[in-house]
Amino acid sequence: MDQKGYRRGSFQSSTSDEDMLEIAGASLDFSMADDDPPLDREMGGFSSYNGGGMNGTSTMMDFLEEPLPGVGTYEDFNTIDWVREKSRDRDRHREITSRSKESTWALIHSVSDAFSGWLLMLLIGLLAGSLAGLIDISAHWMTDLKEGVCLAGFWFNHEHCCWKSNTTFTDRDKCPEWKSWSQLILGHGEGAFAYILNYFMYVIWALLFSLLAVLLVKGFAPYACGSGIPEIKTILSGFIIRGYLGKWTLIIKTITLVLAVSSGLSLGKEGPLVHVACCCGNILCHLFTKYRKNEAKRREVLSAAAAAGVSVAFGAPIGGVLFSLEEVSYYFPLKTLWRSFFAALVAAFTLRSINPFGNSRLVLFYVEFHMPWHLLELVPFILLGIFGGLWGAFFIRSNIAWCRRRKTTKLGKYPVLEVFVVTAITAILAFPNEYTRMSTSELISELFNDCGILDSSKLCEYVNDFNSTKGDDLPDRAAGPGVYTAMWQLALALIMKVFITIFTFGMKVPSGLFIPSMAVGAIAGRLLGVAMEQLAYYHHDWAIFSGWCSQGADCITPGLYAMVGAAACLGGVTRMTVSLVVIMFELTGGLEYIVPLMAAAMTSKWVADAIGREGIYDAHIRLNGYPFLEAKEEFSHKTLAMDVMRPRRNDPPLTVITQDSMTVEDVETIINETTYSGYPVVVSRESQRLVGFVLRRDLIISVENARKKQDGIVSTSIIYFTDHSPPLPPSSPSMLKLRSILDLSPFTVTDQTPMEIVVDIFRKLGLRQCLVTHNGKLLGIITKKDVLKHIAQLANQDPDSILFN
């Protein structure tokens, strides 16, 4: 039998059971897929179905009392059976508990089994935190490498190079140990030629980093591109994509993430860090049998790993747990909540121990504000929320349109050229403007910063009147020429970031969306904050300022506006709410700013939802055709199960197996001629009374093993699924008992069941398929893919888009 036939089915047949997916013309290289191996390698291939065997006596083979390697596992691009996996784990746990009373060794084994989950969380936290520290340090150094090199040691970045320098505080960035490329090559850093040389070196380094990243992804791990969060959401919902969380993906994603961030492209490392942490979780699962052999348990671990990923990305352990709960997880029991919290804690502690930025903080843009905000400032905060919602909706529509064009035109065939062109345009536009030349994390740090007396940034070039300075708090001051220059540069940076990010997200390099979205919002917020500050300075006698903003007081904090704007834009793109607010206040350490953040986050979500219901990750899931059943959406149509089930009218009848009257040859013929991933078992073709459901993969393995290892199993041997063998003449060949692979309790609904109940069952129980009966007789089958296609049809979308593309 051709292996392709049972791995990937087409959906043209009427009774295709479950989502066996056509990967026609897929551009990804699946030869790497074994880096996340099937749970048991002993299965081997199942390509020989030529009958044969030897004639035997009329004996009954009581086969499969011991489970065979491979039985109960899943093919690639298949959905797991949540109910079966949870049931198997409960059986395993009951057995361990009952044995623990028999001996001391069994008791120790029981304790170690209970402790293994926490040990796994500890290992995930340590590994994720270490990799995040490595990525942060490397990216910081390579970003500075585009502008110059440290003579004291080429491995120092600009900031570390100047730590031991004797320069004054205002000239701290101009220490003699750090040389720009023009100083190194020409001997001086002034003049037009030096500027052109620095410009040229900046572009060359950016192109080198991005090309190296895309070539590594293309050559070694095609799954390492993008942010990874849409795929992780799909995997956590029960879908299997082998290799997506494997060792090659982890290695290549870690290396190329550093290269992509360092190239200066408009992308972040926060989303991909979730993918990196989930790779760590998946690989470490193989150390523990309980997680290695149970796909549902493994997904609990991956939920916790996602929390650890956000924890190290933003230095926000609680925000990480809430992000996993709100945004990516499909099944999140209370036990997973505690373990996610522990994993996020360990990961954050590990990153803090590494101290990648040398400031004892987990992120580059940690800030602290001390000034209270006034109730009237909620108006500009809500305006920022509206801007964030509009930007989020615009970005999602534009990016999805561009990604769809990439998929459907020749553009998708040239990923290296696309990365080259986008990087060249980004670098050429970025260098002249100091706010786009610096890394996006440094830009956000600058925008969040509250100006102090010693700040030398252009954003802080105010006209100083030191007579009115009280302690550390500087009053609102008139903007100097530096501030106006910075405003123009930031306005240009905003326009560039808004448009270039649309083309960057989705390229074949690791690319996160958190940081570019926050940068757009932070720029808009800072511009509005400075405008408000100058308005309050020059018009403090206006009614809106009187009573709370007197002359010489520090009323407006522009950095706070930048922070609120960043939250609004990130919320508009991702549609996060609770986790977003918690991440932002963990970033800033300011509990008193929760209300402005909540106002901006909710406003941006409402505005964005009014324009389009989907967040960026859900939109990419739909674009890629992943079989993901969204738990947040309501199903409000009045269709019935009989409207969705297959077979439909004029279709061939449902393919079934009878419980005790089919031969090995009959079953092999069904397997060869169909591509379904499971078959209902009935009493007889005449009665159509349902007995159970058997998976195709289990049938293949069982029959193949019986042919090889059991004497007397031939093509005419009867296969039966009952407790007792059927009466047969004495001269009949050996019979094959396969009751142990039969699911005796498949989920069934009647043909009159409303589809809203069926959809709820699929969502809440994570079903692969559901059988439809009428008066106890089998009528048809509804698979997860049928449900998704039905929802797509009702939403006037193409139902054939629900495939793994």
Short mmCIF file of C-alpha atoms in Angstrom, two decimals, residues 56 67 85 109 123 141 236 248 282 301 333 339 364 430 512 534 621 646 673 776:
data_model
loop_
_atom_site.label_atom_id
_atom_site.label_comp_id
_atom_site.label_asym_id
_atom_site.label_seq_id
_atom_site.Cartn_x
_atom_site.Cartn_y
_atom_site.Cartn_z
CA GLY A 56 -3.49 -22.87 9.87
CA PRO A 67 -0.50 -3.13 23.33
CA GLU A 85 -5.64 10.62 25.87
CA HIS A 109 7.83 5.40 41.80
CA LEU A 123 14.14 22.35 33.53
CA TRP A 141 26.22 43.04 20.48
CA LEU A 236 -2.22 23.30 21.71
CA TRP A 248 16.47 21.51 14.63
CA ASN A 282 8.59 19.57 23.84
CA VAL A 301 3.49 21.25 29.42
CA PRO A 333 -6.72 23.09 34.02
CA ARG A 339 2.90 24.82 36.91
CA LEU A 364 15.80 46.93 28.05
CA ALA A 430 16.51 53.71 8.73
CA GLY A 512 7.71 38.82 16.30
CA GLN A 534 3.38 72.08 25.77
CA ILE A 621 -4.46 30.56 11.44
CA ARG A 646 -21.60 12.70 5.68
CA GLU A 673 -9.32 1.83 -1.38
CA GLY A 776 -29.84 3.56 17.36
#
